[in-house]
Backbone as JSON, one array per atom type, in Angstrom:
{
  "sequence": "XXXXXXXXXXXXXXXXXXXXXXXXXXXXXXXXXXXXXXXXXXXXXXXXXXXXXXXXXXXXXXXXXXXXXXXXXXXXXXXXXXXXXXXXXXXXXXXXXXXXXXXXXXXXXXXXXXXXXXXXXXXXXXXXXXXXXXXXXXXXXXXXXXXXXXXXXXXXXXXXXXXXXXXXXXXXXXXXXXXXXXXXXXXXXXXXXXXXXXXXXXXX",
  "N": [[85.06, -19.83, 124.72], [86.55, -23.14, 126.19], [88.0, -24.54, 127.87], [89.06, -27.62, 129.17], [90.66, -28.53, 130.45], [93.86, -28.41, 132.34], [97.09, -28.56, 132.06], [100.06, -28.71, 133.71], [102.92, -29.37, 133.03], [106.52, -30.23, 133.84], [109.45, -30.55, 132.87], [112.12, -32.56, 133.92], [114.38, -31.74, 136.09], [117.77, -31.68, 137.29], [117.91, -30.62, 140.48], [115.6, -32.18, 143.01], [112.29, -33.65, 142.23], [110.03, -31.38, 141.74], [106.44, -31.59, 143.67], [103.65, -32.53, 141.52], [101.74, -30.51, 140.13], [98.18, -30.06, 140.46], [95.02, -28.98, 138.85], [92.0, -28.57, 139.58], [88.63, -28.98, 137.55], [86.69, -26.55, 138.21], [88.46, -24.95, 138.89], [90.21, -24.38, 136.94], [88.36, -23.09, 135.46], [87.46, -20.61, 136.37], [90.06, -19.43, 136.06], [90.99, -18.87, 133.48], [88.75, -17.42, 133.06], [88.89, -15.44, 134.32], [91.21, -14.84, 132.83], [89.88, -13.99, 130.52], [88.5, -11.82, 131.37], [90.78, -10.06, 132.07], [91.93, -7.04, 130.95], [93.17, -6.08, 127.61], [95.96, -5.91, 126.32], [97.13, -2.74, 125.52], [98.29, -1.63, 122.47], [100.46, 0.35, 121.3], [100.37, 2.18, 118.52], [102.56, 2.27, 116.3], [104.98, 4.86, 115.47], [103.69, 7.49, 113.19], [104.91, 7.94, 110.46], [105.96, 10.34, 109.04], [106.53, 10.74, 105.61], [109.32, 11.34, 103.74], [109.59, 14.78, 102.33], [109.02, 15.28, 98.48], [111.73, 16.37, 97.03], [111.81, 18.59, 94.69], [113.59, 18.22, 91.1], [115.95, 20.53, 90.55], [115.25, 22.75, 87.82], [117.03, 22.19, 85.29], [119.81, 24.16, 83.8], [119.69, 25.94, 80.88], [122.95, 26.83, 79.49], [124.06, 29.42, 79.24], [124.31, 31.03, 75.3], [127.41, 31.32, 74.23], [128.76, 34.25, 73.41], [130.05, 35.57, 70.74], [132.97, 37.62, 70.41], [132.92, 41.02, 69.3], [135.07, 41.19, 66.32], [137.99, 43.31, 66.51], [138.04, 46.45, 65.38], [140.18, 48.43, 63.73], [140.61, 51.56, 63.8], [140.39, 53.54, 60.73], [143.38, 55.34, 59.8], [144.23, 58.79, 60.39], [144.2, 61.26, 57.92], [146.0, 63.57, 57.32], [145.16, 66.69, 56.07], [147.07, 67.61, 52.96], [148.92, 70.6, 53.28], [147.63, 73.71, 52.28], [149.0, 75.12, 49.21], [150.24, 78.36, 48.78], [150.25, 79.62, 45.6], [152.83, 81.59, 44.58], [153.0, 84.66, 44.36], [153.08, 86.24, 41.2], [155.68, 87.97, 39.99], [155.46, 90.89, 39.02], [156.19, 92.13, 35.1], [158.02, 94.83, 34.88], [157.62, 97.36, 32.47], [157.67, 99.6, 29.91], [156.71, 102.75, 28.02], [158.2, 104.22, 26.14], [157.31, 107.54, 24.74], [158.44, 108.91, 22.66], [159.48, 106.32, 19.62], [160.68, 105.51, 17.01], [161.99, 103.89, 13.97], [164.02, 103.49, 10.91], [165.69, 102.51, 8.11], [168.82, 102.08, 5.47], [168.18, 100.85, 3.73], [166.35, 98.45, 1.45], [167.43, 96.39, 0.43], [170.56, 94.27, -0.1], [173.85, 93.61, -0.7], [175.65, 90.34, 0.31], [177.71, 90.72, 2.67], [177.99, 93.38, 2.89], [176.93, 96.12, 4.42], [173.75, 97.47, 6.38], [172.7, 100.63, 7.49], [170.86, 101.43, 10.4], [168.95, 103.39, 11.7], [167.59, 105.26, 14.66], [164.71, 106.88, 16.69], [164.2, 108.5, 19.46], [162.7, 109.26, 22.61], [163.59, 111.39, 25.06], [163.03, 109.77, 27.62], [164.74, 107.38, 27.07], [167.52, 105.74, 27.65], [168.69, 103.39, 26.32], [169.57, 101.78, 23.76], [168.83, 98.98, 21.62], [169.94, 97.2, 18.74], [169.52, 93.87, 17.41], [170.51, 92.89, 19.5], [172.67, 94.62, 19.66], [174.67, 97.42, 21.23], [173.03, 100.51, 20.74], [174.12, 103.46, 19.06], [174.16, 106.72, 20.96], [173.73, 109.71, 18.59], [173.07, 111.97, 18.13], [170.92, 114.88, 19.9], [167.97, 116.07, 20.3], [165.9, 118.5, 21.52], [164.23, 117.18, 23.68], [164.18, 114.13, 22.07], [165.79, 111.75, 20.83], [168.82, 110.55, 18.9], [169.54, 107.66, 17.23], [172.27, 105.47, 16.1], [172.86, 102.06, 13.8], [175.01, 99.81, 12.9], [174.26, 96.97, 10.7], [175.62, 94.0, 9.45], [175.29, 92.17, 6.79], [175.2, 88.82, 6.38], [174.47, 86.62, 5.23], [172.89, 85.14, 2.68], [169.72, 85.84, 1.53], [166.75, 86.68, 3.27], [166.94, 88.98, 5.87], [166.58, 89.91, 9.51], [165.94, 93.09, 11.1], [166.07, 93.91, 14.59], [164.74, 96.34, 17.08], [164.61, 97.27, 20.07], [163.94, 99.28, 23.53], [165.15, 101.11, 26.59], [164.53, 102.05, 29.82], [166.23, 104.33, 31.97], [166.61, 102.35, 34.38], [166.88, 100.11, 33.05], [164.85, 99.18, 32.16], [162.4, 97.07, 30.07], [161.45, 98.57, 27.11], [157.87, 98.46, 25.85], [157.18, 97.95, 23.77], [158.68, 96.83, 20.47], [160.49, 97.19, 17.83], [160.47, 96.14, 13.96], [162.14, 95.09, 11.33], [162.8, 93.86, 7.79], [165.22, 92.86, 5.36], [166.26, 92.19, 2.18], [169.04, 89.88, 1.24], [171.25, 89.94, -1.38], [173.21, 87.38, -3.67], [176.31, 88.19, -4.09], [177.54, 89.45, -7.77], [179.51, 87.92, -10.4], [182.12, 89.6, -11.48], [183.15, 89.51, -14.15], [181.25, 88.04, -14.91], [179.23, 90.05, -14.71], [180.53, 91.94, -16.8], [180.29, 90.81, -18.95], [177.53, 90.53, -19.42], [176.76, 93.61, -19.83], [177.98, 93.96, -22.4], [176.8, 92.32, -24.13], [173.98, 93.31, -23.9], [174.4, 95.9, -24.99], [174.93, 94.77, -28.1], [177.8, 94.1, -28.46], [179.12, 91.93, -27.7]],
  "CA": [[86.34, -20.47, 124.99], [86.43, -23.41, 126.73], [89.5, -25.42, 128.54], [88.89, -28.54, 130.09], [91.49, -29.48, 131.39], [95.43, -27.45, 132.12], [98.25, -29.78, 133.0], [101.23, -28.51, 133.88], [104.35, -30.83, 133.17], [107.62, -29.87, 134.57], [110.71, -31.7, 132.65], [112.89, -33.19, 134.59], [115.66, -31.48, 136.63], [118.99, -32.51, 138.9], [117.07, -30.88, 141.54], [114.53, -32.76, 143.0], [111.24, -33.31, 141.2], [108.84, -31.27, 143.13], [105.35, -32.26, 143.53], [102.6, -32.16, 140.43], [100.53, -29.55, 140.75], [97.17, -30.55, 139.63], [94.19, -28.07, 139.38], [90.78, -28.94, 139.12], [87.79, -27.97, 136.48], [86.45, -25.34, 138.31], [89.63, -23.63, 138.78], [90.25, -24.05, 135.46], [87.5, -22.11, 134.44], [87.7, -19.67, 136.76], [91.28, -18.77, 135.33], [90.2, -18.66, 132.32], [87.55, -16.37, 132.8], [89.68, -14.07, 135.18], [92.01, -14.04, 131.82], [89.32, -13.27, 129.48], [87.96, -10.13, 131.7], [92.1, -9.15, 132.27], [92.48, -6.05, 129.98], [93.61, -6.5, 126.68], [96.9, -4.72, 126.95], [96.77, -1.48, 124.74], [99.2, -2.01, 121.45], [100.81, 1.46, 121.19], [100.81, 2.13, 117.44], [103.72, 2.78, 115.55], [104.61, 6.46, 115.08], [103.39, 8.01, 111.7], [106.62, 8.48, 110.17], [106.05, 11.39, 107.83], [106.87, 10.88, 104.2], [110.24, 12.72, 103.34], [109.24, 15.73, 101.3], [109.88, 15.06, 97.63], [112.41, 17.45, 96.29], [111.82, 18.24, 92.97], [114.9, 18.56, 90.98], [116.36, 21.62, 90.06], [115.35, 22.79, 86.72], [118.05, 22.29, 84.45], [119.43, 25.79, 83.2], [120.5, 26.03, 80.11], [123.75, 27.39, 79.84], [123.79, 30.74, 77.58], [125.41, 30.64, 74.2], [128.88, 31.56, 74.13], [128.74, 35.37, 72.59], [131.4, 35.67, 70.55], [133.48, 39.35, 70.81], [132.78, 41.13, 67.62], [136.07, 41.29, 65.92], [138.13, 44.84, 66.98], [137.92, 47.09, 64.03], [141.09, 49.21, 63.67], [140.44, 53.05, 63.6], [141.69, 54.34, 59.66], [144.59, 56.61, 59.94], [143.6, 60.27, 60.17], [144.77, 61.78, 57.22], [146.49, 65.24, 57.45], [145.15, 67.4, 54.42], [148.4, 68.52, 52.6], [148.68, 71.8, 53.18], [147.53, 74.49, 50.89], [150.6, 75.96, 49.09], [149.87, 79.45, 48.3], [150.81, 80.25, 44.57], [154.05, 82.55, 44.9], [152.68, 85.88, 43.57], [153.86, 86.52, 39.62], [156.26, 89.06, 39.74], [155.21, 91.57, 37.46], [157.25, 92.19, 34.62], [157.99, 95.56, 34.62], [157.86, 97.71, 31.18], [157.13, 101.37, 29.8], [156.45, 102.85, 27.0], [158.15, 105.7, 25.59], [157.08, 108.71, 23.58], [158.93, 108.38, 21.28], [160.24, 105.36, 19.46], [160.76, 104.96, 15.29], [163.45, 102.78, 13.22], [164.84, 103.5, 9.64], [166.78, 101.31, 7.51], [169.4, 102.68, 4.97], [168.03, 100.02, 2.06], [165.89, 97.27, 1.67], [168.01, 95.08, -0.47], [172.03, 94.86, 0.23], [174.47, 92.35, -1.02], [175.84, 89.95, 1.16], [179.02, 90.86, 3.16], [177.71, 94.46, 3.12], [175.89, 96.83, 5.94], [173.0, 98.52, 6.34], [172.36, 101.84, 8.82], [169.98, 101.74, 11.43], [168.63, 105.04, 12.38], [166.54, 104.99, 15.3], [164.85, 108.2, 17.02], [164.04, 108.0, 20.21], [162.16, 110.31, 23.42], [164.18, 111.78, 26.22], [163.11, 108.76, 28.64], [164.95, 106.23, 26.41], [168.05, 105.67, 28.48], [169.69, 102.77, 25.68], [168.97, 101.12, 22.47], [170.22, 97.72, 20.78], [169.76, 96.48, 17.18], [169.84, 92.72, 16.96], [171.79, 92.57, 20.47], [173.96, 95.25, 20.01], [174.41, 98.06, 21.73], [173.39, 101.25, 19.41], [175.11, 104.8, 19.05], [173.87, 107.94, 21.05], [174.51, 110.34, 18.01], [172.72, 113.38, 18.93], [169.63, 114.46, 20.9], [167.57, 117.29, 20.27], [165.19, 119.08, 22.59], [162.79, 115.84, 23.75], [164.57, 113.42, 21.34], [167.69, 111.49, 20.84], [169.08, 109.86, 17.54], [170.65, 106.55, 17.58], [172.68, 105.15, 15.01], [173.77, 101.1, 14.07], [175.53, 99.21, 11.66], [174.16, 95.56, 10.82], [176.15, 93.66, 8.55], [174.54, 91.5, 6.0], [175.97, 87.66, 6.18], [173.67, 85.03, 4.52], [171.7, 85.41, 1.34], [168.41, 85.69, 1.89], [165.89, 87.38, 4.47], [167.62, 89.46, 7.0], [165.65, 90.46, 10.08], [166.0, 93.83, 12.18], [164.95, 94.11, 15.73], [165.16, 97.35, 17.89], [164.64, 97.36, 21.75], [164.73, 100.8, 24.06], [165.52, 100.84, 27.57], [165.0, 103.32, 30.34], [167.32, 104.33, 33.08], [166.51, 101.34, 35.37], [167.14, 98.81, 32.37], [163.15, 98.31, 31.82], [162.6, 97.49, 28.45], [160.0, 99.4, 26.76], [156.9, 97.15, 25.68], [156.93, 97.98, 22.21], [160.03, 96.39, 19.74], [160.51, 97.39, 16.24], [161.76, 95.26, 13.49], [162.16, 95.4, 10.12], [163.12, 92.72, 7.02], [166.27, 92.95, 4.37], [166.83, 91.51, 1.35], [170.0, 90.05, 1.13], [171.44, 88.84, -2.19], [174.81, 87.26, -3.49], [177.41, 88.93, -5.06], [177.82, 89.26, -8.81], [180.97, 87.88, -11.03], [182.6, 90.91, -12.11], [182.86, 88.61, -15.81], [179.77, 88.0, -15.94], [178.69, 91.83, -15.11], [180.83, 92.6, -17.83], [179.92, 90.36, -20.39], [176.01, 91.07, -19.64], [176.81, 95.2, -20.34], [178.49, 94.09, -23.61], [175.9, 91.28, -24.51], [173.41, 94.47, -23.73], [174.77, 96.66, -26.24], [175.15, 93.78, -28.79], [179.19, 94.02, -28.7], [179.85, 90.65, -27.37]],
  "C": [[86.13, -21.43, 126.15], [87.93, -24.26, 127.38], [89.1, -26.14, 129.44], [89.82, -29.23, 130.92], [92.93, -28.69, 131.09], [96.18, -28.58, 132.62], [99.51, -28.77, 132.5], [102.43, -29.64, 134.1], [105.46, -29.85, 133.29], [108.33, -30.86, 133.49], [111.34, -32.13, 133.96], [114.02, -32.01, 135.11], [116.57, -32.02, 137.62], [118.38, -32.34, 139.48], [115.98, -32.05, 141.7], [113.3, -32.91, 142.9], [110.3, -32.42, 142.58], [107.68, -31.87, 142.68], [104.8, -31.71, 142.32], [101.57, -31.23, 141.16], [99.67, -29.79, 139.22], [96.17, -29.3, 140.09], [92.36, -28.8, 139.14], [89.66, -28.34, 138.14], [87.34, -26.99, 136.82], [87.38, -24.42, 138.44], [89.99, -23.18, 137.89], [89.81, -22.91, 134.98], [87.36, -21.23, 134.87], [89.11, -18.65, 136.38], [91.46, -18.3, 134.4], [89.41, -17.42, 131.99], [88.0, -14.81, 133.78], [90.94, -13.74, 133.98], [90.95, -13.54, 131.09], [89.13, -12.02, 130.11], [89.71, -9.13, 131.79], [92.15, -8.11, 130.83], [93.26, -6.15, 128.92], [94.95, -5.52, 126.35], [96.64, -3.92, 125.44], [98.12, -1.67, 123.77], [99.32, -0.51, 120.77], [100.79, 1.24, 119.21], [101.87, 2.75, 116.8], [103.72, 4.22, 115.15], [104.35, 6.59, 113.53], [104.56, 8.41, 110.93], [106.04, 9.38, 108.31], [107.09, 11.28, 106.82], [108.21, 11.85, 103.82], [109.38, 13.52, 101.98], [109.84, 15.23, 99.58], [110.3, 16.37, 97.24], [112.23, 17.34, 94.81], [113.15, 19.01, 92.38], [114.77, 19.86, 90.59], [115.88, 21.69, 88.71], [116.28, 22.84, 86.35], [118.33, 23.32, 83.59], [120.01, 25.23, 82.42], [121.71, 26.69, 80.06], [123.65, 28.43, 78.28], [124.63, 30.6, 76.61], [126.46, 31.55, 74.46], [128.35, 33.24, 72.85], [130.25, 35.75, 71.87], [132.2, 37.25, 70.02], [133.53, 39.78, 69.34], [134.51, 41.33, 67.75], [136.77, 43.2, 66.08], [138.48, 45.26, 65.39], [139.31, 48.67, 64.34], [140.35, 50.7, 63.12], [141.54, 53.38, 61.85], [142.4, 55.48, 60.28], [143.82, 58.15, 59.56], [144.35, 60.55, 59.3], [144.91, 62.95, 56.97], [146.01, 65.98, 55.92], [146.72, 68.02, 54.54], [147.7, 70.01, 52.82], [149.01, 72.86, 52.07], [148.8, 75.18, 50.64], [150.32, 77.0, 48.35], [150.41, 79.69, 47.01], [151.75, 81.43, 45.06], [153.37, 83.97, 43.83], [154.19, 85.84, 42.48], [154.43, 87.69, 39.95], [155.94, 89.63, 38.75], [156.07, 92.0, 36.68], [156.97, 94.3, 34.26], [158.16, 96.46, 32.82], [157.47, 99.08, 31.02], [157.3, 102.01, 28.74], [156.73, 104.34, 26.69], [157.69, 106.78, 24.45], [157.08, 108.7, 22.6], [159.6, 107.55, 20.88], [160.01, 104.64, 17.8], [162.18, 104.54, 15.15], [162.87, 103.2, 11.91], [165.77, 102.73, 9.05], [167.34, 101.71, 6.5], [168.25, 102.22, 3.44], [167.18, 98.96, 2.41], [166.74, 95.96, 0.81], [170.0, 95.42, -0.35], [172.71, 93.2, -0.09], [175.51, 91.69, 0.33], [177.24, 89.89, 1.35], [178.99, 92.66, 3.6], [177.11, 94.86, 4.01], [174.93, 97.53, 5.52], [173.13, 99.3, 7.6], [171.29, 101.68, 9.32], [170.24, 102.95, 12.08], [167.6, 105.06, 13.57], [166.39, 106.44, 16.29], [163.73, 107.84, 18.22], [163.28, 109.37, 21.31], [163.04, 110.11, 24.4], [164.17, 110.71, 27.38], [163.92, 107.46, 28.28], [166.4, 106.35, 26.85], [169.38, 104.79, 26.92], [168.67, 102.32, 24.58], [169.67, 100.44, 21.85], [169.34, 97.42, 19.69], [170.15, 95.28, 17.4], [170.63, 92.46, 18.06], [172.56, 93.48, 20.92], [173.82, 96.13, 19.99], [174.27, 99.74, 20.33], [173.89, 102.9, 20.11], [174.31, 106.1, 19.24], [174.1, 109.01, 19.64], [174.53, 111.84, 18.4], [171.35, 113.9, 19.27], [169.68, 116.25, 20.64], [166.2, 117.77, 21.52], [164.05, 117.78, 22.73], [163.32, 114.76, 22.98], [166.01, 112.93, 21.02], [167.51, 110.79, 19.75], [170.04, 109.16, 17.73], [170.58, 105.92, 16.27], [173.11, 103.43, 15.13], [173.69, 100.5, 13.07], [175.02, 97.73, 11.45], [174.97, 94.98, 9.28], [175.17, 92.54, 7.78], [175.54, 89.93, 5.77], [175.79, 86.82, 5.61], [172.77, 85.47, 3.66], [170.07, 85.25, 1.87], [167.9, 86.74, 2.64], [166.49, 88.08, 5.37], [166.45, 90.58, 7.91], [166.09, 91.34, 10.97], [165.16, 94.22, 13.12], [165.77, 95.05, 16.44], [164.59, 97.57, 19.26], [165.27, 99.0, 22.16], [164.58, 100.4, 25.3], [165.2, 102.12, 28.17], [166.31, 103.12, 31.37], [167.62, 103.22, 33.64], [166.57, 100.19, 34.66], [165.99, 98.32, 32.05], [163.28, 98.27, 30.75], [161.35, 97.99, 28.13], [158.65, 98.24, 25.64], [156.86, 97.02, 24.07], [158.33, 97.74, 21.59], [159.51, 96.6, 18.4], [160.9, 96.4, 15.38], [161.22, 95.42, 11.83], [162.99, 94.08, 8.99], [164.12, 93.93, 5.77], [166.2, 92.42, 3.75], [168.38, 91.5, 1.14], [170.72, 89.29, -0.37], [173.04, 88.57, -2.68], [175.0, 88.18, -4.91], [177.57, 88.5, -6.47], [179.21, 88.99, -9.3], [180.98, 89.43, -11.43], [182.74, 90.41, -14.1], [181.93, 88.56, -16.38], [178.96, 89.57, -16.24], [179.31, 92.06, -16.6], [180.1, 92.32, -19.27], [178.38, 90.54, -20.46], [175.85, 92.52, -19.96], [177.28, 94.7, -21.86], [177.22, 93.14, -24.63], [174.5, 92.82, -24.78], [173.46, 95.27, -24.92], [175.16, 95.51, -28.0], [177.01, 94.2, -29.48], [179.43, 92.71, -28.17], [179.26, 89.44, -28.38]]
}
C-alpha cells in the first residue's frame, strides 16, 4: 500500500477559513504504516441462532366408527301354564243285586185294548218294583221272598215290550232289569168271526 500524497480540503464555512494543513511524504507514510500495524478491530460474529425445532405434526387420529346400539330386544311375555284342572272324581253309581229277582207274563199274545199280569218274585232286600214306570203291587211275601203283581195294558198292535226294575230301601236300583216282549194284535169283527165259523162248517 502506497499513498503519495493526503490532502485534506476543508469546504468552506461562515467561520473563518482556518489555515491548510499540509503534511509531507514522510508523514504520510508514516501514518500509513502506524494504520496498517493498528489492530484490525475484532468483528464479533453474529450469535448462532439455533434452528427452531421442527414440530412434527400430530398424527392424524382417526376417529372410531360410530357403533351403532344393537336394537333392544323385548323380553316375550312369561306365559303362566293354565292350571291343571283335576278331573272331578266319577261318582259311582251305586247298585246291588238281589237274590232274588224273576218276571212272568200272563200271555204272550193279547188283543189290543186288553191287559196282561205281571208277576214278579222278588228276595227280602227288594224294597220296590215298577213295570214299565209303574209302581208294582206288594201282594204277599213269604219267608225270604215277596210277590209282586202289575197290570200292563195292551194299546198299539204290534210288539209290546215289558221292563221290570227292583229297588232297595235306599232307592238303589238293582243292576239287573228284566224284560219281556208281547204280541199285540187287533181286534176281530164279530161278522166276520161269525161268518168264518159258518163258512167253516159249510153253512154259509
Amino acid at each position: 500500500l502506497s499513498i503519495t500524497n493526503i490532502k485534506i480540503t476543508y469546504k468552506e464555512d461562515p467561520s473563518p477559513a482556518p489555515a491548510k494543513l499540509s503534511m509531507s511524504r514522510p508523514l504520510a507514510t508514516m501514518a500509513l504504516k502506524s494504520l496498517a500495524k493498528a489492530p484490525t478491530p475484532v468483528v464479533e460474529p453474529d450469535p448462532i441462532v439455533e434452528p427452531e425445532p421442527i414440530v412434527e405434526p400430530e398424527p392424524t387420529v382417526e376417529p372410531e366408527p360410530t357403533v351403532e346400539p344393537e336394537p333392544t330386544v323385548e323380553p316375550e311375555p312369561i306365559v303362566e301354564p293354565e292350571p291343571i284342572v283335576e278331573p272331578e272324581p266319577e261318582e259311582e253309581t251305586k247298585t246291588f243285586d238281589p237274590a232274588v229277582f224273576s218276571m212272568k207274563v200272563s200271555g204272550n199274545n193279547v188283543k189290543v185294548g186288553k191287559t196282561v199280569t205281571v208277576t214278579i218274585t222278588t228276595s227280602s232286600d227288594v224294597a220296590k218294583v215298577t213295570v214299565n214306570g209303574t209302581e208294582a203291587t206288594a201282594e204277599k211275601t213269604k219267608q225270604g221272598t215277596t210277590t209282586w203283581t202289575a197290570t200292563v195294558k195292551a194299546e198299539n198292535v204290534g210288539e209290546m215290550s215289558i221292563t221290570a226294575n227292583a229297588y232297595d230301601a235306599e232307592g238303589t236300583a238293582a243292576e239287573k232289569t228284566l224284560t219281556d216282549t208281547v204280541t199285540v194284535t187287533a181286534k176281530k169283527n164279530i161278522v166276520e168271526t161269525i161268518v168264518n165259523i159258518l163258512k167253516k162248517f159249510k153253512l154259509w
